[in-house]
Short mmCIF file of C-alpha atoms in Angstrom, two decimals:
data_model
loop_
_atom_site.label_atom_id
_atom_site.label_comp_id
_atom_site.label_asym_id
_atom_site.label_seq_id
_atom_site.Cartn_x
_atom_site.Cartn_y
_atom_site.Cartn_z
CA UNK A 3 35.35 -6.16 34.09
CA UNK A 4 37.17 -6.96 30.91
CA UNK A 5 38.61 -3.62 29.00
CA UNK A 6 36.66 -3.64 25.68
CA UNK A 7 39.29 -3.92 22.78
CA UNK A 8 36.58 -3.39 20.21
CA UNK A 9 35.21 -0.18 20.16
CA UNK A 10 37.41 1.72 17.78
CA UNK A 11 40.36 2.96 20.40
CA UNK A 12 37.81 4.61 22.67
CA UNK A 13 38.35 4.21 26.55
CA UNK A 14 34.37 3.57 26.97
CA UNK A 15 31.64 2.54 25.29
CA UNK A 16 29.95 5.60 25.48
CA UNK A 17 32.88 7.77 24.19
CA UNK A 18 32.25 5.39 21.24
CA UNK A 19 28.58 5.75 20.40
CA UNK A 20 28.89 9.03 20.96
CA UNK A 21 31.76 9.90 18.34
CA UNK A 22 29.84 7.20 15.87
CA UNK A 23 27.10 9.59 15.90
CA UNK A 24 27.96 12.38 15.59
CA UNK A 25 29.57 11.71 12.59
CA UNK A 26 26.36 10.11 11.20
CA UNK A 27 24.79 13.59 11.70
CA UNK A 28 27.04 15.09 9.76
CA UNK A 29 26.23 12.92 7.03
CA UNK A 30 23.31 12.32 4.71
CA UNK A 31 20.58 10.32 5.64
CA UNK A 32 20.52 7.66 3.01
CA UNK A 33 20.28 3.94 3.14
CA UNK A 34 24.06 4.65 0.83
CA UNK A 35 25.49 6.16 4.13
CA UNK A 36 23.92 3.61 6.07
CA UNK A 37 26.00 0.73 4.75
CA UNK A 38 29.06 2.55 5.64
CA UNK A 39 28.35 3.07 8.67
CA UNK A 40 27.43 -0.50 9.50
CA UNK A 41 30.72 -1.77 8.19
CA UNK A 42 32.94 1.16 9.61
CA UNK A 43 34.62 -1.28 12.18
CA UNK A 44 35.71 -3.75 9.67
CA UNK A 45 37.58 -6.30 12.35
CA UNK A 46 34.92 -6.55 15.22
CA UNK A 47 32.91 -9.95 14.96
CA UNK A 48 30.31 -9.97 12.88
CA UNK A 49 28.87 -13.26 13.19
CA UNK A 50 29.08 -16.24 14.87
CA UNK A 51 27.58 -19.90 13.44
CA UNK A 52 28.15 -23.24 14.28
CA UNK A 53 27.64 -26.29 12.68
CA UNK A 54 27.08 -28.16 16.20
CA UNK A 55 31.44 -28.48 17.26
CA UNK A 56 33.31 -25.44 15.82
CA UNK A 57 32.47 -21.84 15.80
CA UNK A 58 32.81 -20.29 13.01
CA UNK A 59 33.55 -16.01 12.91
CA UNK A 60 32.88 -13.60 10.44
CA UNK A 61 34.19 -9.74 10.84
CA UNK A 62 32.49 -7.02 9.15
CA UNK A 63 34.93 -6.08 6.58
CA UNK A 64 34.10 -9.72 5.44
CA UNK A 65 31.00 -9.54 5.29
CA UNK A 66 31.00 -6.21 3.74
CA UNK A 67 33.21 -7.54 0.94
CA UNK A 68 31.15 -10.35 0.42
CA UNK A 69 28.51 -8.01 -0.04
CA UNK A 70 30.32 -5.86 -2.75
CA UNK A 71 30.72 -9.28 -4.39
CA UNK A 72 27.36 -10.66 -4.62
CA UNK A 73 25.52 -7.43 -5.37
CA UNK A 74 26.56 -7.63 -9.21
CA UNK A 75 25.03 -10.75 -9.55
CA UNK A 76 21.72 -9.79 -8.04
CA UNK A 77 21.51 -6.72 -9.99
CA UNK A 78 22.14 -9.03 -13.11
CA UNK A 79 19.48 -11.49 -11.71
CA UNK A 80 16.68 -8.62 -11.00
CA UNK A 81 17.58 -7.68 -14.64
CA UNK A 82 18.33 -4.13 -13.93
CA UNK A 83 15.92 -2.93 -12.36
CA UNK A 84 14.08 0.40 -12.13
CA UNK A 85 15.01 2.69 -9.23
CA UNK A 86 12.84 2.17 -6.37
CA UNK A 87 11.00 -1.02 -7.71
CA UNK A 88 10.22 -3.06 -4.96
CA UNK A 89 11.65 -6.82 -4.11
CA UNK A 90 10.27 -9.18 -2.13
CA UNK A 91 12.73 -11.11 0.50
CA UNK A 92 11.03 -14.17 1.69
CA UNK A 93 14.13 -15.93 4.16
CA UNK A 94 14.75 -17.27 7.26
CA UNK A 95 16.94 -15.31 9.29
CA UNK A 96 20.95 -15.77 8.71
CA UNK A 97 23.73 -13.89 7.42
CA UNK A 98 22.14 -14.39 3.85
CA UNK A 99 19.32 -12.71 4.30
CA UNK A 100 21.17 -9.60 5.27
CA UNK A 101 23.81 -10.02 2.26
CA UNK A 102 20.07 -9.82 0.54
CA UNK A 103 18.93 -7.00 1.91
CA UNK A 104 21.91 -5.07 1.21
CA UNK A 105 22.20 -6.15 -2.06
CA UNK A 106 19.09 -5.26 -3.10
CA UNK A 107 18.64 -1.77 -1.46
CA UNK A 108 22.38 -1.72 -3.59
CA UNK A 109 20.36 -2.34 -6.89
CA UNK A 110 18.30 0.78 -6.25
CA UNK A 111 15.20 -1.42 -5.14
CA UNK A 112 13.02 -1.25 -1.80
CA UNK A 113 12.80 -4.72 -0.21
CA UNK A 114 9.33 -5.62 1.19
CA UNK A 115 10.48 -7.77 4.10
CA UNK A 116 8.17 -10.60 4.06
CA UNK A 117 6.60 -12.00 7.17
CA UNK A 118 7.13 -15.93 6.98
CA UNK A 119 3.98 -16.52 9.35
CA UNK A 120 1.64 -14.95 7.15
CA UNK A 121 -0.66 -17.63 4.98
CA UNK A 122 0.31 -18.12 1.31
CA UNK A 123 -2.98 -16.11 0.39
CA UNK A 124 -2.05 -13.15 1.76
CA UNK A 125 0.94 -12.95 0.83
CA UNK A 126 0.13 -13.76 -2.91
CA UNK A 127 -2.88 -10.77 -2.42
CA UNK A 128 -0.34 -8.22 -1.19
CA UNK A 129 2.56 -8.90 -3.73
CA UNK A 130 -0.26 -8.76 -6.70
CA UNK A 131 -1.57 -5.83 -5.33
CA UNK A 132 1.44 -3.66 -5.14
CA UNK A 133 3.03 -5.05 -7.66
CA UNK A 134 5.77 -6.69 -6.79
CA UNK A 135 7.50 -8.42 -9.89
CA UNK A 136 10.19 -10.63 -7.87
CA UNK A 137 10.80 -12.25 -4.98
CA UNK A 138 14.29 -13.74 -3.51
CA UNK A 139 13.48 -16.59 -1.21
CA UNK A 140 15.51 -19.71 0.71
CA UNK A 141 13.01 -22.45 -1.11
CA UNK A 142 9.63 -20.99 -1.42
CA UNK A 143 8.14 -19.97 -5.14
CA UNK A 144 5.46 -17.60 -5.38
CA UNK A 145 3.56 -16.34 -8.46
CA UNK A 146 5.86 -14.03 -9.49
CA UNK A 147 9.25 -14.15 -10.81
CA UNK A 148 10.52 -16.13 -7.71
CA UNK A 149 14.54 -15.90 -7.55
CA UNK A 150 16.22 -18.67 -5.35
CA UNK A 151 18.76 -16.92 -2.56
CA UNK A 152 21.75 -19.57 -3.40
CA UNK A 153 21.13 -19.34 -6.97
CA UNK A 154 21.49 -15.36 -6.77
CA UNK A 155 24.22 -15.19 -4.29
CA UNK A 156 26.78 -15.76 -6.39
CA UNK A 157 30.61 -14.07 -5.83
CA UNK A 158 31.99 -12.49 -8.61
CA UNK A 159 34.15 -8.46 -9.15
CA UNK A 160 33.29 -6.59 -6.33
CA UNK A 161 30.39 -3.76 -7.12
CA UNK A 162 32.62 -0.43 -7.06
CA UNK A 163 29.73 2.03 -7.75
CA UNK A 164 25.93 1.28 -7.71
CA UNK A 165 24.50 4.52 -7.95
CA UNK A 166 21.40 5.53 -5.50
CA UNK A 167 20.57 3.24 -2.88
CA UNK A 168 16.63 2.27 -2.41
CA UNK A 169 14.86 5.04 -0.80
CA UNK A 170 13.09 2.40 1.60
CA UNK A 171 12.58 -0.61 3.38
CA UNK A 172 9.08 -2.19 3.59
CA UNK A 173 7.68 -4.08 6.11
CA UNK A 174 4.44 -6.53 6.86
CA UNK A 175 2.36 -5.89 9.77
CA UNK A 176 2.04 -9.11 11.38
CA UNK A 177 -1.45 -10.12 10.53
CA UNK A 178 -2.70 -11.10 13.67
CA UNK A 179 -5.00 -7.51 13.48
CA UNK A 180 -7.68 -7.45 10.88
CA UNK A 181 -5.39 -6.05 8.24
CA UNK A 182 -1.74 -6.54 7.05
CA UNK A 183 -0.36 -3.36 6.35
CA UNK A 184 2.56 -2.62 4.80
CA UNK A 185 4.63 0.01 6.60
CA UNK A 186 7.55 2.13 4.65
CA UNK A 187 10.54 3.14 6.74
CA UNK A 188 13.50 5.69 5.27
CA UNK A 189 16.86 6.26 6.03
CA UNK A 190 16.04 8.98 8.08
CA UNK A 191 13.35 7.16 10.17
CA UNK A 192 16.36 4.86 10.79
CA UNK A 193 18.51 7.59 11.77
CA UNK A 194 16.55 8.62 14.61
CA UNK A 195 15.88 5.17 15.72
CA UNK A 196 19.87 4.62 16.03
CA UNK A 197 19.92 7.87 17.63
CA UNK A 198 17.30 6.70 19.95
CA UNK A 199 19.72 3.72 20.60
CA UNK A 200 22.71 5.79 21.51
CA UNK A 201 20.08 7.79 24.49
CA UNK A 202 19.77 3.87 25.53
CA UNK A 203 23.36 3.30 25.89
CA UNK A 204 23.25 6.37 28.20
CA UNK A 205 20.16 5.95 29.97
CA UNK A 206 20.33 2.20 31.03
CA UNK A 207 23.04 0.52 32.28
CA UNK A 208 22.32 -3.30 31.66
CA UNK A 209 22.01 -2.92 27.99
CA UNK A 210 25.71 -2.15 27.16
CA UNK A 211 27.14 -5.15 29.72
CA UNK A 212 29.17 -6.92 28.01
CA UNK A 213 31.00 -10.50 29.31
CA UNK A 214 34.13 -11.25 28.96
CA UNK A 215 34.78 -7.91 26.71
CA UNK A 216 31.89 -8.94 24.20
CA UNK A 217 28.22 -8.39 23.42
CA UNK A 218 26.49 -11.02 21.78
CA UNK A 219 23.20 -10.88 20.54
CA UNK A 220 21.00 -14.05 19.53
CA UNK A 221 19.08 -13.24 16.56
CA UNK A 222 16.04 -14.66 17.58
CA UNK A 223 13.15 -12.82 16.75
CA UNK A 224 12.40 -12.82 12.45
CA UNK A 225 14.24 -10.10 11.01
CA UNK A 226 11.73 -9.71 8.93
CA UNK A 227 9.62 -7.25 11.73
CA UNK A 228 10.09 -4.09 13.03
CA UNK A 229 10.83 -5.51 16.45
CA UNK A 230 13.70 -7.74 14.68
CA UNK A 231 15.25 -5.50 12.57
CA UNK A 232 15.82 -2.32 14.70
CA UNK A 233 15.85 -3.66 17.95
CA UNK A 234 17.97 -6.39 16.90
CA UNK A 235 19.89 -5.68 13.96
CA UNK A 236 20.14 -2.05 13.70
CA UNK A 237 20.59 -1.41 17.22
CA UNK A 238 23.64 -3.12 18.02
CA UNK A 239 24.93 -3.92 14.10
CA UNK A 240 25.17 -0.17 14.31
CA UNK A 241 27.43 -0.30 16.68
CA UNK A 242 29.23 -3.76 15.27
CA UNK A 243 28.29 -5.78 18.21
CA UNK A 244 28.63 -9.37 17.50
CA UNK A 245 25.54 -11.78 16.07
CA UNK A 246 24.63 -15.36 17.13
CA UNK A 247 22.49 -17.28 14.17
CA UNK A 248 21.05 -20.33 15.87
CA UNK A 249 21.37 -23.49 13.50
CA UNK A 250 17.31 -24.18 14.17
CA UNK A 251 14.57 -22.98 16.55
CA UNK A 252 14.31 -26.11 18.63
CA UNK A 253 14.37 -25.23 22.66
CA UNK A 254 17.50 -27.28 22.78
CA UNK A 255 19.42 -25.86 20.12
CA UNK A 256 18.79 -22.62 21.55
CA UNK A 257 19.77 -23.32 25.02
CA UNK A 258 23.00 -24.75 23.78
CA UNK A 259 23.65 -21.91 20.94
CA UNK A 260 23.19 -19.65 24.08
CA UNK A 261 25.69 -21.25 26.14
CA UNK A 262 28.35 -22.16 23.59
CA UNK A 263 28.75 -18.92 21.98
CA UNK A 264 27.95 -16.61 25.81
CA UNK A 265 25.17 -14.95 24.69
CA UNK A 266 24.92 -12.09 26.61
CA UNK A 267 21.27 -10.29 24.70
CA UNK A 268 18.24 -11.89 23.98
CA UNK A 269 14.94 -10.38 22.82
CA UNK A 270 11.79 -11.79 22.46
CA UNK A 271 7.98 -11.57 22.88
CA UNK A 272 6.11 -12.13 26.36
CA UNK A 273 4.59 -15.81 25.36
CA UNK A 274 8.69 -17.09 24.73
CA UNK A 275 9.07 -15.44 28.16
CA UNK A 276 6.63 -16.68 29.96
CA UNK A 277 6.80 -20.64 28.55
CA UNK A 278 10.28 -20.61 29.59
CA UNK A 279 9.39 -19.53 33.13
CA UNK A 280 6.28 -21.94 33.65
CA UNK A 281 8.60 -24.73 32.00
CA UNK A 282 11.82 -23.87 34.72
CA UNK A 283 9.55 -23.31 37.51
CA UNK A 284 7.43 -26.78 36.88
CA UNK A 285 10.99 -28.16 36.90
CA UNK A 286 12.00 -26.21 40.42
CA UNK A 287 8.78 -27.46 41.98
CA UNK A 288 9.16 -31.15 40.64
CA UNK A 289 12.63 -31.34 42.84
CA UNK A 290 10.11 -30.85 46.15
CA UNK A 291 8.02 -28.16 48.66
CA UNK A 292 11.51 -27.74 50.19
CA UNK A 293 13.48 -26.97 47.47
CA UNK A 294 11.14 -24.35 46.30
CA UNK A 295 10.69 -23.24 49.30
CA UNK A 296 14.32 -21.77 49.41
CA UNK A 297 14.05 -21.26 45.74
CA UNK A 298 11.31 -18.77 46.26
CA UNK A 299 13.25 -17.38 49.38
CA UNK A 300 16.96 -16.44 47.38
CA UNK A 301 14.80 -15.23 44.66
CA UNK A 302 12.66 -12.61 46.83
CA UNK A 303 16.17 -11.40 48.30
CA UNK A 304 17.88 -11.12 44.88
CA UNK A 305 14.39 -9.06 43.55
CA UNK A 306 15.41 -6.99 46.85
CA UNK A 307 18.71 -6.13 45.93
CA UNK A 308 19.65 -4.11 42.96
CA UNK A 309 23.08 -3.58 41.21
CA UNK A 310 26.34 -5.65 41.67
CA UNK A 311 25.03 -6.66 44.97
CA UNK A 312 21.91 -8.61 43.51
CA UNK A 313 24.06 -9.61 40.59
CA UNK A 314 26.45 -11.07 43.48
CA UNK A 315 23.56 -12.58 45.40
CA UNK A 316 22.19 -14.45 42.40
CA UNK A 317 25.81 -16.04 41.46
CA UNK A 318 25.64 -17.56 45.33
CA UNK A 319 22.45 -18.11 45.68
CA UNK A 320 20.95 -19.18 42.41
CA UNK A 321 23.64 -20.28 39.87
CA UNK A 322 22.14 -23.57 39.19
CA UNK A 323 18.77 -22.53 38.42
CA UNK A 324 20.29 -20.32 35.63
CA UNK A 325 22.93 -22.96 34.90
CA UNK A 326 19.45 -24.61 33.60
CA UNK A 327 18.30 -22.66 31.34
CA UNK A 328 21.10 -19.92 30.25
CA UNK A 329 24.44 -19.92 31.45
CA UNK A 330 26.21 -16.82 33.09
CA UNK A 331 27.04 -14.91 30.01
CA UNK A 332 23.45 -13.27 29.86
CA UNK A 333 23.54 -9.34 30.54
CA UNK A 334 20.14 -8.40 28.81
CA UNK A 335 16.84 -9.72 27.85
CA UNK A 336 13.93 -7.49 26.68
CA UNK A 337 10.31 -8.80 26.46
CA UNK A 338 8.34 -6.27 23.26
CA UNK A 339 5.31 -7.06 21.79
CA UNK A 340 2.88 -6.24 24.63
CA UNK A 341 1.64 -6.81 27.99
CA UNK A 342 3.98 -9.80 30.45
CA UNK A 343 2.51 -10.87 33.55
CA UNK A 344 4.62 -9.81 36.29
CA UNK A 345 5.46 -13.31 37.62
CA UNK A 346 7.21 -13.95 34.46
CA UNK A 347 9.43 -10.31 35.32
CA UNK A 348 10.31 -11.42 38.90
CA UNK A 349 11.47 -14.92 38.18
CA UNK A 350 13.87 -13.65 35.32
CA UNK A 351 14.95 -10.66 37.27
CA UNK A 352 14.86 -12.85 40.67
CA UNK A 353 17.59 -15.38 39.63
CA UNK A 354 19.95 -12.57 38.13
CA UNK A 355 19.47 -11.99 35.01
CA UNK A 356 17.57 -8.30 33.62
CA UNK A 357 14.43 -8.85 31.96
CA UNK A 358 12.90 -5.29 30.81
CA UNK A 359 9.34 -5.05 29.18
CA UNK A 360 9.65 -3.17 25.81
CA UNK A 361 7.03 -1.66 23.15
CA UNK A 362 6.92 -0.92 19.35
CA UNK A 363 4.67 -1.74 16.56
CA UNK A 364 4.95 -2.28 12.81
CA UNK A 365 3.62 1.50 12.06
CA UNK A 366 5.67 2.97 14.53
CA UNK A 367 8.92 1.28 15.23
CA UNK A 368 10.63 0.66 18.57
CA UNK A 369 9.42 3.71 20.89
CA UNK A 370 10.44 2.92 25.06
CA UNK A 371 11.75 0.29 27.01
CA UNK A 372 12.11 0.12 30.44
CA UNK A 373 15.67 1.59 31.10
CA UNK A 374 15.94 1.79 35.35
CA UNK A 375 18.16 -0.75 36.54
CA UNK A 376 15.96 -1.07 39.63
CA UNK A 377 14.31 -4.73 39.72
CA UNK A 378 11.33 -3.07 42.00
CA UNK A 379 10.30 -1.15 38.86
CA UNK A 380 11.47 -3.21 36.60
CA UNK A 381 9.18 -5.59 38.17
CA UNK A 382 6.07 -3.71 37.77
CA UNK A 383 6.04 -4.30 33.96
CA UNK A 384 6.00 -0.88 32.79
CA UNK A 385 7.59 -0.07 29.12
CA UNK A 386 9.35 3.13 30.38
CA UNK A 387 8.84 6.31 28.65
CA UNK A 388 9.12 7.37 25.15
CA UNK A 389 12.73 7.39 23.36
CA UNK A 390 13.66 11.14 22.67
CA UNK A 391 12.18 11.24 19.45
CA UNK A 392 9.15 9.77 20.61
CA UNK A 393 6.22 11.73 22.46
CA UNK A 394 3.37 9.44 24.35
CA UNK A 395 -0.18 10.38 25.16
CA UNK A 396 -3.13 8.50 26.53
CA UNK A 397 -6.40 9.31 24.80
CA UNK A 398 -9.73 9.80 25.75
CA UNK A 399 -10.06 6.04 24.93
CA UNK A 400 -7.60 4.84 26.90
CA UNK A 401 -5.40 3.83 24.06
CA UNK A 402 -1.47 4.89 23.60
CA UNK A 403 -1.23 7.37 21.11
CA UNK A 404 2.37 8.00 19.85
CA UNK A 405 3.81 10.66 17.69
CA UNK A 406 7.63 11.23 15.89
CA UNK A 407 10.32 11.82 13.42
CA UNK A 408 11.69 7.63 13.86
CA UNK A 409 8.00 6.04 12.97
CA UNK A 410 7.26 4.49 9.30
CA UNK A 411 6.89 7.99 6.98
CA UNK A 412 4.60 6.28 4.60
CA UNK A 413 1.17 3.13 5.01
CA UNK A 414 -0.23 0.91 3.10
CA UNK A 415 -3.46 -0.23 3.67
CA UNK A 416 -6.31 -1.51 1.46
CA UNK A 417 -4.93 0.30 -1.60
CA UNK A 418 -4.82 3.31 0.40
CA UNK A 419 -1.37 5.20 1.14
CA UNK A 420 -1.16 7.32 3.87
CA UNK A 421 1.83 9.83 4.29
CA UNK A 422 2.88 9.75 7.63
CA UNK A 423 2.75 13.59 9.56
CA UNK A 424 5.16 12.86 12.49
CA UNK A 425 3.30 16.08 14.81
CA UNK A 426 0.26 14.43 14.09
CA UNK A 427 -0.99 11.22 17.14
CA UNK A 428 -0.90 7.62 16.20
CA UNK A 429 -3.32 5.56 17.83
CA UNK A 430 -1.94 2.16 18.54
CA UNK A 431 -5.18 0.83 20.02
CA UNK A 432 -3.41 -0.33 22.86
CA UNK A 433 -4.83 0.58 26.00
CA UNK A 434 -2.29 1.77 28.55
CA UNK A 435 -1.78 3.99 31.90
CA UNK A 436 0.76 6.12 32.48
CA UNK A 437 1.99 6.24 36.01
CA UNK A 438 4.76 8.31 37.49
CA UNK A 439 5.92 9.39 33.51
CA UNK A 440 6.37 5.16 32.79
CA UNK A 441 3.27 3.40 30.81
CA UNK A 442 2.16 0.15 31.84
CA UNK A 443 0.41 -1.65 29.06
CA UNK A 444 -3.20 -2.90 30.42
CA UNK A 445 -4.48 -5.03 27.28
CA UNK A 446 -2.87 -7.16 24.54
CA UNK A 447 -2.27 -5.30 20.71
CA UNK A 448 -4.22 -5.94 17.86
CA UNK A 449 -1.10 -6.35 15.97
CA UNK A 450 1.64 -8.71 17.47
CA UNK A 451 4.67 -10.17 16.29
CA UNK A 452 4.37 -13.98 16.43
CA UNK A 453 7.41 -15.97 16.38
CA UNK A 454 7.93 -20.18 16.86
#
């Protein structure tokens, strides 16, 4: 394995996380402290885009300059705005919807992160009812004051002191429940979701494989929910792993992006999952009974084995099948959201990759993934046990109930607020059994995130 040049002169990965955090609890919990934290390792890669041929590479201390640069001019644009007013973000993911982000938690504001899948009504309903007196977007007006992203991003004297950072960032339940809520998240919740990131690093070994001395993650999932923004961005942008913004969401594109860049993380929900595996596996049986015959064979064996052995089995033994869809670069995929049918598990896991099944909601953040690097268990479909600042239950009802310092402190529901009490039970309404200290989720949320 390659000797990682990129974590800050430590001689492990670990050493690293550990040392980053620890100074992070030293410090104050603010979205202010945050920031410099994110940026602290101002050469790693940042980002990678391409515009189909070249690659193009952007380092943190970039990006964080270009930050500093554009924040003036959205300040200017919001027209000074009042500590804590709240701005709408209504983007596709790239890098300039984070430069957004942090330039409006910069101007003092909270940004409501707006979920692109929700109808135009409800979107107009929530911003009128809380409201909201702008919104940045990539092309889309609304009834407010509707700035446009390009217009706003503009470079000028780099901000040198803005003050108090927004005291939080706002999300949109996903609307596929009865309700959209709108969940509040502080720097502290944060913190103890990036702390519950650094137990991961030290709990699972497939999430901090790296190829060829780099981790790559492909921002698929909207970074406009929960499961997109912590699990995605803050996870690993804490830690100034490297981002891959695909040009479009077409199969294709993705496939390729994956490939060209050696993408070694991918996250997404069970249905992405489980098209991919009916669409490979009609492919696998199209070739003939024999072929998948043997297919089915080296796949059982590699599900047998765990560790570099498996790993080693699948290179042999199955290299096409992920030449097909993937590439050899993949370390990590994690499937959040809710229940994945177990067939889906042992084909990804079968031809050597590491598909673990993951769970989090709007209300309560990411809370457990499975972290054994056994592909028996791994298999089963269970969503592990709760991070360490994270308690599980299973109530009377049968439904999950989850309690803890990382979930959103504050809800917004049908002009109601609700302060969250992190001692006090959350009941997702999913129903769930716990076997053996891992929960296996036995029916689908009422609140999913949807993505193309």
């Amino acid at each position: 394995m390659k000797k990682l040049d990129n974590i800050a002169g430590f001689p492990t990965l670990r050493e690293y996380a550990t040392n980053k955090l620890a100074r992070y609890e030293k410090q104050d919990k603010n979205f202010g402290t945050l920031f410099e934290m994110m940026f602290s390792e101002r050469e790693n890669v940042m980002a990678e885009i391409t515009d189909g041929y070249r690659i193009k590479k952007l380092t943190y201390g970039q990006f964080r300059q270009w930050i500093l640069e554009v924040a003036p001019a959205v300040r200017q644009a919001l027209g000074t705005p009042a500590q804590d007013s709240i701005v709408g973000i209504y983007m596709s993911n790239s890098m300039q919807w984070l430069g957004t982000f942090w330039s409006v938690l910069m101007c003092g504001c909270r940004p409501l992160l707006m979920n692109t899948r929700l109808d135009d009504s409800i979107l107009e309903q929530l911003l009128q009812e809380h409201q909201v007196q702008t919104v940045i977007s990539d092309g889309k007006k609304f009834s407010v004051n509707t700035l446009i992203a390009e217009d706003v991003l503009i470079r000028g004297t780099p901000a040198e002191d803005f003050g108090n950072f927004g005291s939080e960032v706002i999300f949109m339940s996903s609307g596929t429940g009865e309700r959209v809520k709108l969940c509040a998240y502080t720097g502290e919740n944060f913190y103890y979701q990036i702390l519950d990131s650094g137990n991961i690093i030290a709990a699972c070994p497939g999430i901090k494989r790296h190829y060829e001395g780099e981790l790559k993650q492909l921002v698929l999932l909207p970074l406009c929910h929960v499961f997109g923004f912590i699990a995605v961005y803050l996870w690993f942008g804490f830690f100034s792993r490297t981002f891959v913004f695909p040009r479009d969401l077409d199969p294709m594109t993705i496939q390729r992006t994956v490939k060209k860049h050696k993408v070694t993380h991918i996250f997404a929900v069970p249905m992405v999952w489980e098209a991919v595996h009916r669409a490979a596996r009609a492919k696998i049986v199209a070739r003939g009974e024999k072929t998948y015959e043997k297919f089915q064979k080296a796949s059982s064996l590699v599900n047998r084995l765990s560790g570099g052995l498996g790993r080693l089995a699948a290179r042999k033994l199955l290299g096409e099948v992920r030449e097909g869809l993937f590439g050899d670069s993949i370390r990590f995929l994690i499937s959040g959201g809710s229940h994945i049918e177990q067939d889906t598990l042992r084909f990804f896991n079968g031809i050597g990759y590491h598909l673990a099944n993951g769970y989090g909601m709007t209300e309560i953040g990411i809370t457990s993934v499975e972290r054994s690097d056994k592909k028996a268990l791994i298999n089963l479909g269970s969503v592990g046990a709760p991070f360490g600042y994270y308690e599980y239950a299973v109530g009377d009802n049968g439904h999950l109930l989850v309690r803890g310092g990382a979930r959103a402190s504050r809800i917004f529901c049908d002009g109601e607020v609700t302060v969250t009490d992190p001692a006090a039970w959350f009941d997702t309404g999913d129903m769930v059994q716990c076997r053996d200290g891992r929960y296996y989720m036995v029916g689908r949320s009422d609140d999913l995130i949807v993505c193309e």
